Amino acid sequence: MVGKRYPAGGAVVALALILLAWAPRPALANGWEHGAVPFETLIEALSFESPAIREQAAHSLGFRGQPEAILPLLDRLAVPEPDGGVRQALYVALGQLGATEALPRLAICLTEESSAPIRAHCVEALGSLGSARALEIVLDTLGRTTDALVRDHAVEALGRFDDERAVVALMGLLRADADPVLRGRALLALGRTGSDAAVAPVLNAFETAAGDAERFVALRALAELRAPAATEALSAALDRTGDPRLRAAIAVALGASRDGEAAGTLLALLEDPVPAVRYVAVDGLQSLGVTSAAPALAALAQREAAALAGRSADALAADRLRTVATLSLQVRALRAAVALDASKATAALLEAAEPLAMARDSTAGVEIAAAIYQRRRIALYGLGYASGSAREAARDLLLGPGGIGERDARLRAVAVRSLGVLDAPGAEDRIRPLLGGDPSADVRMMAARVLGLLHDHASAPALLSALDDAHALVRKEAALALGYLREPAARAALETLAADDRSGAVREAAAYALTLLPATGEP
């Protein structure tokens, strides 16, 4: 055994570590990295006899991010560590921890390690440190290395530095005679720097690229740069291409640009003949946060719905891929419209909320039914924000068989929530019976929450009864609702709940609700 031995009392832990090391990798990742093994045990495992155990312990310590692991990791390298795989894991962990104390050790790695993969991981770890000295070492490594793997990792590491020298070095790798793979890595690294100085060279690489591969890489870099300065050039490029893949990639970059001027171009792409381009344009508009785009997004959702209108369930199932893609695009457009300004999308939401029967007796039927469910769910959710003359139509639908009368409990719960947001007159009378009579705990929980937020004092008896519900979440929401109602008659029941309920969350909610009640004798 390398280093110190386990005490006799640690035999069980040692056996567990061995079993974990012999297990398949997915099993290793399920526990070690997520805290099942105590920190002190992982530190001891760095000295375990099995290289597999030592390696996994190093991986886990890096993942968990505890600074206390830095010195033990460095100590393990100083032993020295004989196994190359373990050394690599130790260097990677030090980079994950951002261990500036490890800089001398990482510099030594680049001159003493014979393994190119280990040196590559060391230079990558230096990129995680972000210091000026780490940058100098990475630049020096890039200038003198002849190994392609180490060079590639050095280029990627440069993208992590917020330093003009890193940008200048990466720009130097974009010369026309450079290796295409290296140029691509340099473009992506420039994107990761987030530097304004990187926009012009990356945009130039996009406009002068000899092939599509570099164009797509440059567009990925521009998306990461989130560059308003690229909007005009990217919009112009759309007019010159008939390639839908390129249009989609440009739309992604425009959506990431943080430039409101890009909205016009993205709105035009909602009319693109290729669904994938329309989908990306929807995402771009939501990313830009342009609220005025909501009506156009709602109109797109209605156009997509029209493409399926009048078709039988059998016809939809026979054309499964197109049906699911159309529904997915409609859902995405509705979700974006709701996020930007749901009140401008009420007509589309009312249409999308209507039930559509689809048999689940085939793979196609199950997939289409799932997509229809998502469409109805976002529609019912968005209807809570209806305004003006549309409020009555939204209220009627939410109170009807397609709302709180829906067979699917998940959709009923969304409808109850939206009635609360809508604050529709008379909705309390229809929601109140759900508190004690709905078979779904989700619906009962939402009913309790809504009745409290609507300050429906008539619901106090039903809420008091709900304090005995079998489901903790229902009891919690009922307790809070009684607090919001400042219901004096609830004091005794809330005191009992705060002291005795088996759920900590319920006890906390009841205790908080008690603080909202009027003091004895207070009106």
XYZ file of C-alpha atoms in Angstrom:
523
model
C 0.000 0.000 0.000
C 1.368 3.442 -0.939
C 1.561 5.923 1.947
C -0.270 5.124 5.151
C -2.472 2.108 5.748
C -6.115 2.201 6.715
C -6.832 1.551 10.403
C -8.632 -1.702 11.128
C -11.884 0.206 11.591
C -11.615 1.446 7.995
C -11.806 -2.034 6.465
C -15.429 -1.649 5.448
C -14.755 1.705 3.762
C -11.730 0.226 2.006
C -13.832 -2.651 0.695
C -16.492 -0.219 -0.519
C -13.863 1.774 -2.365
C -12.548 -1.371 -4.049
C -16.027 -2.364 -5.157
C -16.613 1.134 -6.555
C -13.339 0.989 -8.460
C -14.285 -2.321 -10.065
C -17.771 -1.150 -10.975
C -18.532 0.289 -14.465
C -17.773 3.990 -14.878
C -21.409 5.153 -14.812
C -21.755 3.559 -11.372
C -18.603 5.316 -10.188
C -20.049 8.642 -11.194
C -23.129 7.935 -9.122
C -22.076 8.685 -5.570
C -18.396 9.562 -5.437
C -18.894 12.920 -7.133
C -22.168 13.622 -5.393
C -21.063 13.340 -1.789
C -21.896 9.746 -0.837
C -18.259 9.143 0.146
C -17.032 11.377 2.997
C -14.379 13.947 2.137
C -11.882 12.482 4.612
C -12.310 9.040 3.046
C -11.501 10.436 -0.399
C -8.347 12.031 0.976
C -7.312 8.671 2.440
C -8.150 7.001 -0.868
C -5.453 9.100 -2.584
C -2.968 6.792 -0.854
C -4.827 3.557 -1.516
C -2.925 0.688 -3.122
C -5.178 0.446 -6.180
C -4.405 3.048 -8.905
C -8.063 2.905 -9.949
C -9.124 3.986 -6.458
C -6.556 6.789 -6.346
C -7.620 8.023 -9.775
C -11.326 8.030 -8.933
C -10.673 9.787 -5.634
C -8.813 12.554 -7.510
C -11.650 12.888 -10.023
C -14.178 13.168 -7.212
C -12.188 15.733 -5.247
C -11.915 17.912 -8.324
C -15.618 17.607 -9.044
C -16.685 18.432 -5.493
C -14.719 21.685 -5.524
C -13.594 21.807 -1.902
C -10.458 23.975 -1.574
C -9.319 21.811 1.331
C -8.432 19.152 -1.259
C -5.683 21.247 -2.891
C -2.826 20.467 -0.495
C -3.573 16.708 -0.334
C -3.638 16.581 -4.142
C -0.278 18.374 -4.332
C 1.112 16.085 -1.636
C 0.078 13.059 -3.685
C 2.010 14.413 -6.693
C 5.053 15.022 -4.501
C 5.222 11.369 -3.276
C 5.779 10.978 -6.331
C 2.720 9.359 -7.875
C 3.903 6.423 -10.048
C 0.757 5.911 -12.146
C 0.264 8.142 -15.195
C -3.521 7.928 -15.122
C -3.590 9.013 -11.504
C -1.194 11.887 -12.158
C -3.419 13.098 -14.964
C -6.479 12.958 -12.703
C -4.603 14.898 -10.025
C -3.634 17.659 -12.477
C -7.197 17.872 -13.811
C -8.580 18.135 -10.268
C -6.180 20.960 -9.425
C -7.397 22.838 -12.492
C -11.041 22.276 -11.530
C -10.269 23.678 -8.098
C -8.619 26.776 -9.606
C -5.613 26.023 -7.415
C -3.156 28.866 -7.952
C -0.871 27.060 -5.478
C -0.498 24.347 -8.121
C 1.011 26.637 -10.762
C 4.668 25.594 -10.116
C 3.682 21.922 -10.184
C 1.743 22.381 -13.452
C 4.708 24.199 -14.999
C 6.983 21.291 -14.051
C 4.473 18.895 -15.613
C 4.959 20.575 -18.999
C 8.711 19.982 -18.938
C 9.039 16.684 -17.089
C 6.044 14.583 -18.148
C 6.819 12.351 -21.126
C 3.152 11.628 -21.832
C 1.575 14.085 -24.286
C -1.979 13.510 -22.940
C -0.819 14.355 -19.417
C 0.955 17.509 -20.615
C -2.182 18.442 -22.546
C -4.289 18.194 -19.395
C -1.723 20.227 -17.477
C -1.876 23.102 -19.937
C -5.681 22.891 -19.824
C -5.530 23.112 -16.017
C -3.388 26.243 -16.342
C -6.181 27.782 -18.396
C -8.516 27.251 -15.440
C -6.254 29.262 -13.132
C -6.686 32.504 -15.094
C -3.620 34.256 -13.684
C -1.104 36.320 -15.658
C 1.682 33.837 -14.882
C -0.482 30.912 -16.009
C -1.118 32.740 -19.293
C 2.617 33.234 -19.828
C 3.228 29.518 -19.397
C 0.417 28.614 -21.802
C 1.734 31.046 -24.421
C 5.240 29.664 -24.010
C 3.943 26.115 -24.390
C 2.036 27.024 -27.544
C 5.155 28.609 -29.022
C 7.527 25.718 -28.441
C 5.486 22.517 -28.468
C 5.598 20.211 -31.475
C 2.891 17.897 -30.182
C -0.503 18.472 -31.823
C -2.504 17.370 -28.766
C -0.676 19.686 -26.369
C -0.941 22.526 -28.866
C -4.679 22.003 -29.267
C -5.219 22.073 -25.512
C -3.075 25.196 -25.223
C -5.277 26.939 -27.789
C -8.410 25.930 -25.885
C -6.827 27.137 -22.633
C -6.214 30.586 -24.129
C -9.971 31.003 -24.522
C -10.316 31.022 -20.732
C -8.158 34.091 -20.170
C -9.624 37.571 -19.954
C -6.411 39.095 -21.289
C -5.541 40.956 -24.480
C -2.438 38.810 -24.944
C -4.570 35.691 -25.256
C -6.761 37.340 -27.893
C -3.738 38.523 -29.886
C -2.181 35.057 -29.797
C -5.397 33.423 -30.989
C -5.819 35.983 -33.759
C -2.337 35.053 -34.952
C -3.512 31.478 -35.507
C -6.156 32.575 -38.023
C -3.726 33.137 -40.890
C -4.762 31.603 -44.203
C -1.978 29.016 -44.295
C -2.697 27.678 -40.795
C -3.903 24.151 -40.186
C -7.729 24.219 -40.637
C -8.278 22.280 -37.419
C -6.089 24.719 -35.509
C -7.930 27.664 -37.062
C -11.226 26.174 -35.919
C -9.971 25.714 -32.369
C -8.647 29.267 -32.351
C -12.012 30.621 -33.521
C -13.878 28.786 -30.776
C -11.347 29.943 -28.191
C -11.770 33.544 -29.362
C -15.501 33.150 -28.828
C -14.944 31.918 -25.287
C -12.809 34.939 -24.413
C -15.896 37.173 -24.717
C -13.612 39.982 -25.839
C -14.893 42.806 -28.050
C -11.521 42.712 -29.803
C -12.294 39.186 -30.994
C -15.431 40.149 -32.920
C -13.741 41.607 -36.021
C -11.329 38.697 -36.659
C -14.032 36.088 -36.084
C -16.457 37.941 -38.363
C -13.735 38.206 -40.991
C -13.116 34.463 -40.726
C -16.833 33.894 -41.299
C -16.957 36.133 -44.356
C -13.761 34.791 -45.950
C -14.127 31.115 -45.046
C -13.282 28.705 -47.841
C -15.866 26.176 -46.752
C -18.949 25.572 -44.648
C -17.065 23.871 -41.824
C -15.214 27.069 -40.900
C -18.302 29.208 -41.427
C -20.234 27.151 -38.868
C -17.349 27.297 -36.405
C -17.120 31.087 -36.809
C -20.863 31.403 -36.220
C -20.570 29.362 -33.022
C -17.811 31.711 -31.886
C -19.926 34.783 -32.715
C -22.820 33.332 -30.714
C -20.510 32.963 -27.710
C -19.179 36.490 -28.181
C -22.767 37.831 -28.065
C -21.678 40.554 -30.440
C -24.078 43.356 -31.479
C -21.401 44.576 -33.890
C -21.942 41.476 -36.046
C -25.686 42.008 -36.604
C -25.459 43.907 -39.883
C -22.996 41.502 -41.480
C -24.936 38.435 -40.359
C -28.233 39.843 -41.600
C -26.635 40.550 -44.975
C -25.256 37.011 -45.105
C -28.773 35.623 -44.870
C -29.614 37.222 -48.189
C -26.710 35.423 -49.838
C -27.363 31.870 -48.724
C -29.878 29.237 -49.656
C -28.504 26.766 -47.117
C -31.051 26.284 -44.306
C -28.320 24.987 -41.960
C -26.427 28.230 -42.398
C -29.597 30.293 -41.912
C -30.268 28.446 -38.670
C -26.716 29.008 -37.422
C -26.943 32.712 -38.276
C -30.245 32.921 -36.405
C -28.571 31.436 -33.311
C -25.805 34.044 -33.470
C -28.318 36.852 -33.965
C -30.402 35.654 -31.033
C -27.313 35.686 -28.825
C -26.227 39.128 -30.023
C -28.001 41.204 -27.320
C -28.869 43.573 -30.172
C -32.483 44.660 -30.539
C -31.732 45.554 -34.160
C -31.487 41.825 -34.884
C -35.176 41.368 -34.101
C -36.308 42.449 -37.572
C -34.192 39.793 -39.243
C -35.374 37.112 -36.830
C -39.001 38.119 -37.345
C -38.528 37.643 -41.078
C -37.112 34.166 -40.404
C -40.411 33.177 -38.794
C -41.599 32.896 -42.415
C -38.676 30.668 -43.449
C -39.802 27.589 -45.417
C -37.692 25.270 -43.217
C -39.221 24.472 -39.788
C -35.825 24.182 -38.081
C -34.964 27.745 -39.089
C -38.288 29.018 -37.790
C -37.693 27.172 -34.519
C -34.272 28.764 -34.000
C -35.666 32.197 -34.902
C -38.303 31.770 -32.169
C -35.573 31.019 -29.630
C -33.579 34.016 -30.817
C -36.482 36.411 -30.365
C -37.122 35.150 -26.863
C -33.407 35.494 -26.043
C -33.469 39.110 -27.181
C -36.514 39.770 -24.990
C -38.308 41.769 -27.685
C -41.841 41.972 -26.271
C -43.213 43.404 -29.509
C -42.483 40.050 -31.169
C -45.270 38.310 -29.202
C -48.023 38.852 -31.823
C -45.798 37.489 -34.609
C -44.944 34.454 -32.513
C -48.623 33.871 -31.775
C -49.375 34.136 -35.491
C -46.678 31.558 -36.220
C -48.290 29.207 -33.682
C -51.626 29.613 -35.430
C -50.080 28.929 -38.846
C -48.509 25.755 -37.523
C -51.858 24.715 -36.037
C -53.548 25.353 -39.373
C -51.144 22.912 -41.032
C -52.658 20.139 -38.913
C -56.272 21.320 -38.885
C -58.882 19.013 -40.372
C -56.599 15.979 -40.460
C -57.811 12.777 -38.837
C -55.944 11.110 -36.000
C -54.957 8.308 -38.401
C -53.549 10.798 -40.889
C -51.574 12.573 -38.184
C -50.147 9.267 -36.947
C -49.231 8.182 -40.473
C -47.149 11.346 -40.835
C -45.705 11.115 -37.310
C -42.422 12.998 -37.784
C -44.019 15.977 -39.493
C -46.881 16.059 -36.976
C -44.589 16.021 -33.943
C -42.263 18.610 -35.509
C -45.200 20.929 -36.259
C -46.611 20.579 -32.752
C -43.161 21.144 -31.221
C -42.708 24.339 -33.199
C -46.173 25.520 -32.189
C -45.385 24.841 -28.520
C -42.080 26.695 -28.794
C -43.739 29.719 -30.404
C -46.471 29.786 -27.755
C -43.947 29.477 -24.933
C -41.920 32.369 -26.322
C -45.034 34.502 -26.819
C -46.164 33.833 -23.242
C -42.701 34.706 -21.924
C -42.621 37.983 -23.877
C -46.239 39.174 -23.610
C -48.922 36.552 -23.083
C -51.714 39.104 -23.331
C -50.934 39.525 -27.048
C -51.288 35.811 -27.748
C -54.716 35.050 -26.285
C -56.368 33.984 -29.548
C -53.588 31.494 -30.279
C -53.668 30.235 -26.698
C -57.435 29.709 -26.746
C -57.073 27.704 -29.939
C -54.194 25.618 -28.603
C -55.954 24.864 -25.311
C -58.769 22.959 -26.989
C -58.610 19.173 -26.470
C -57.585 16.999 -29.404
C -58.228 13.276 -29.079
C -55.328 10.991 -29.982
C -55.322 7.257 -29.353
C -52.257 6.023 -27.473
C -52.276 2.545 -29.009
C -49.108 3.041 -31.076
C -45.699 4.660 -30.792
C -46.862 7.442 -33.102
C -50.011 7.971 -31.047
C -48.068 8.224 -27.791
C -45.575 10.734 -29.234
C -48.282 12.903 -30.779
C -50.424 12.781 -27.628
C -47.409 13.911 -25.584
C -46.857 16.854 -27.942
C -50.550 17.787 -27.747
C -50.315 17.695 -23.961
C -47.377 20.137 -24.025
C -49.315 22.450 -26.338
C -52.356 22.455 -24.081
C -50.263 22.900 -20.956
C -48.522 26.085 -22.161
C -51.856 27.352 -23.523
C -53.667 26.867 -20.212
C -50.754 28.466 -18.400
C -50.670 31.496 -20.711
C -54.403 32.110 -20.492
C -53.907 33.273 -16.937
C -52.474 36.480 -18.415
C -55.363 37.273 -20.765
C -56.407 40.905 -20.709
C -59.178 43.176 -21.914
C -62.071 41.606 -23.763
C -60.234 38.266 -23.952
C -60.442 37.716 -20.195
C -64.006 36.393 -20.358
C -63.163 33.867 -23.083
C -60.130 32.732 -21.118
C -62.228 32.406 -17.946
C -64.874 30.348 -19.716
C -62.311 27.939 -21.154
C -60.448 27.549 -17.865
C -63.684 26.844 -15.989
C -64.909 24.441 -18.651
C -64.299 20.774 -19.518
C -60.956 21.633 -21.110
C -59.802 23.487 -17.987
C -60.665 22.480 -14.425
C -62.921 19.805 -15.918
C -60.033 18.191 -17.790
C -59.425 14.465 -17.144
C -55.651 14.923 -16.905
C -54.890 16.057 -13.337
C -51.749 17.914 -14.407
C -53.738 20.084 -16.776
C -56.457 20.639 -14.166
C -53.790 21.943 -11.784
C -52.483 24.367 -14.425
C -56.030 25.577 -15.117
C -56.609 26.228 -11.404
C -53.344 28.152 -11.217
C -54.289 30.297 -14.220
C -57.724 31.074 -12.792
C -55.918 32.403 -9.737
C -53.614 34.570 -11.835
C -56.536 35.758 -13.936
C -58.502 36.587 -10.770
C -61.678 35.806 -12.663
C -64.950 36.734 -10.902
C -66.737 33.699 -9.522
C -63.793 31.352 -10.027
C -63.509 30.778 -6.261
C -66.918 29.077 -6.205
C -65.697 26.504 -8.747
C -62.255 26.027 -7.227
C -63.419 25.600 -3.616
C -64.984 22.122 -4.147
C -61.704 20.875 -5.653
C -59.945 21.414 -2.332
C -61.634 18.445 -0.726
C -63.055 16.592 -3.677
C -60.383 16.298 -6.353
C -58.560 12.933 -6.399
C -55.273 14.595 -7.363
C -53.035 15.996 -4.621
C -51.540 18.395 -7.184
C -54.967 19.884 -7.890
C -55.878 20.113 -4.199
C -52.539 21.782 -3.447
C -53.045 24.336 -6.232
C -56.610 24.987 -5.130
C -55.418 25.751 -1.590
C -52.719 28.082 -2.882
C -55.071 29.965 -5.209
C -57.849 30.362 -2.633
C -55.371 31.865 -0.200
C -53.917 34.267 -2.727
C -57.411 35.307 -3.829
C -58.295 36.035 -0.185
C -61.412 33.909 -0.458
C -62.672 33.986 3.140
C -65.524 31.670 2.266
C -62.980 28.904 1.729
C -61.751 28.955 5.354
C -63.789 25.858 6.441
C -62.530 23.860 3.459
C -58.939 24.979 4.120
C -59.246 23.957 7.771
C -60.359 20.509 6.622
C -57.424 20.388 4.215
C -55.024 20.626 7.164
C -55.810 16.911 7.644
C -55.017 15.996 4.017
C -52.859 12.891 3.561
C -50.406 14.802 1.348
C -47.932 17.152 3.005
C -47.924 19.673 0.154
C -51.688 20.118 0.456
C -51.406 20.643 4.202
C -48.594 23.142 3.670
C -50.535 25.236 1.145
C -53.696 25.095 3.240
C -51.764 26.343 6.275
C -50.259 29.231 4.306
C -53.642 30.116 2.810
C -55.201 30.359 6.253
C -52.380 32.659 7.253
C -52.956 34.875 4.216
C -56.657 34.980 5.097
C -55.698 35.956 8.689
C -58.300 33.446 9.829
C -58.529 33.593 13.672
C -60.405 30.298 13.856
C -57.367 28.527 12.419
C -55.067 29.326 15.331
C -55.521 26.124 17.328
C -55.224 23.876 14.270
C -52.128 25.719 13.051
C -50.504 25.495 16.478
C -51.061 21.744 16.483
C -49.696 21.468 12.953
C -46.629 23.577 13.769
C -45.822 21.351 16.725
C -46.776 17.870 15.600
C -46.912 17.470 11.819
C -44.576 14.762 10.527
C -43.384 17.025 7.692
C -40.832 19.718 8.479
C -42.068 21.804 5.552
C -45.603 21.725 6.931
C -44.451 22.635 10.434
C -42.518 25.623 9.050
C -45.496 26.770 6.949
C -47.853 26.504 9.910
C -45.457 28.443 12.135
C -45.207 31.188 9.517
C -48.986 31.277 9.063
C -49.386 31.813 12.797
C -47.334 35.007 12.537
C -49.858 36.350 10.009
C -52.897 35.853 12.207
C -54.262 38.851 14.096
C -53.333 39.029 17.747
C -55.984 37.948 20.212
C -58.562 40.730 20.459
C -57.317 42.405 17.263
C -60.063 42.897 14.616
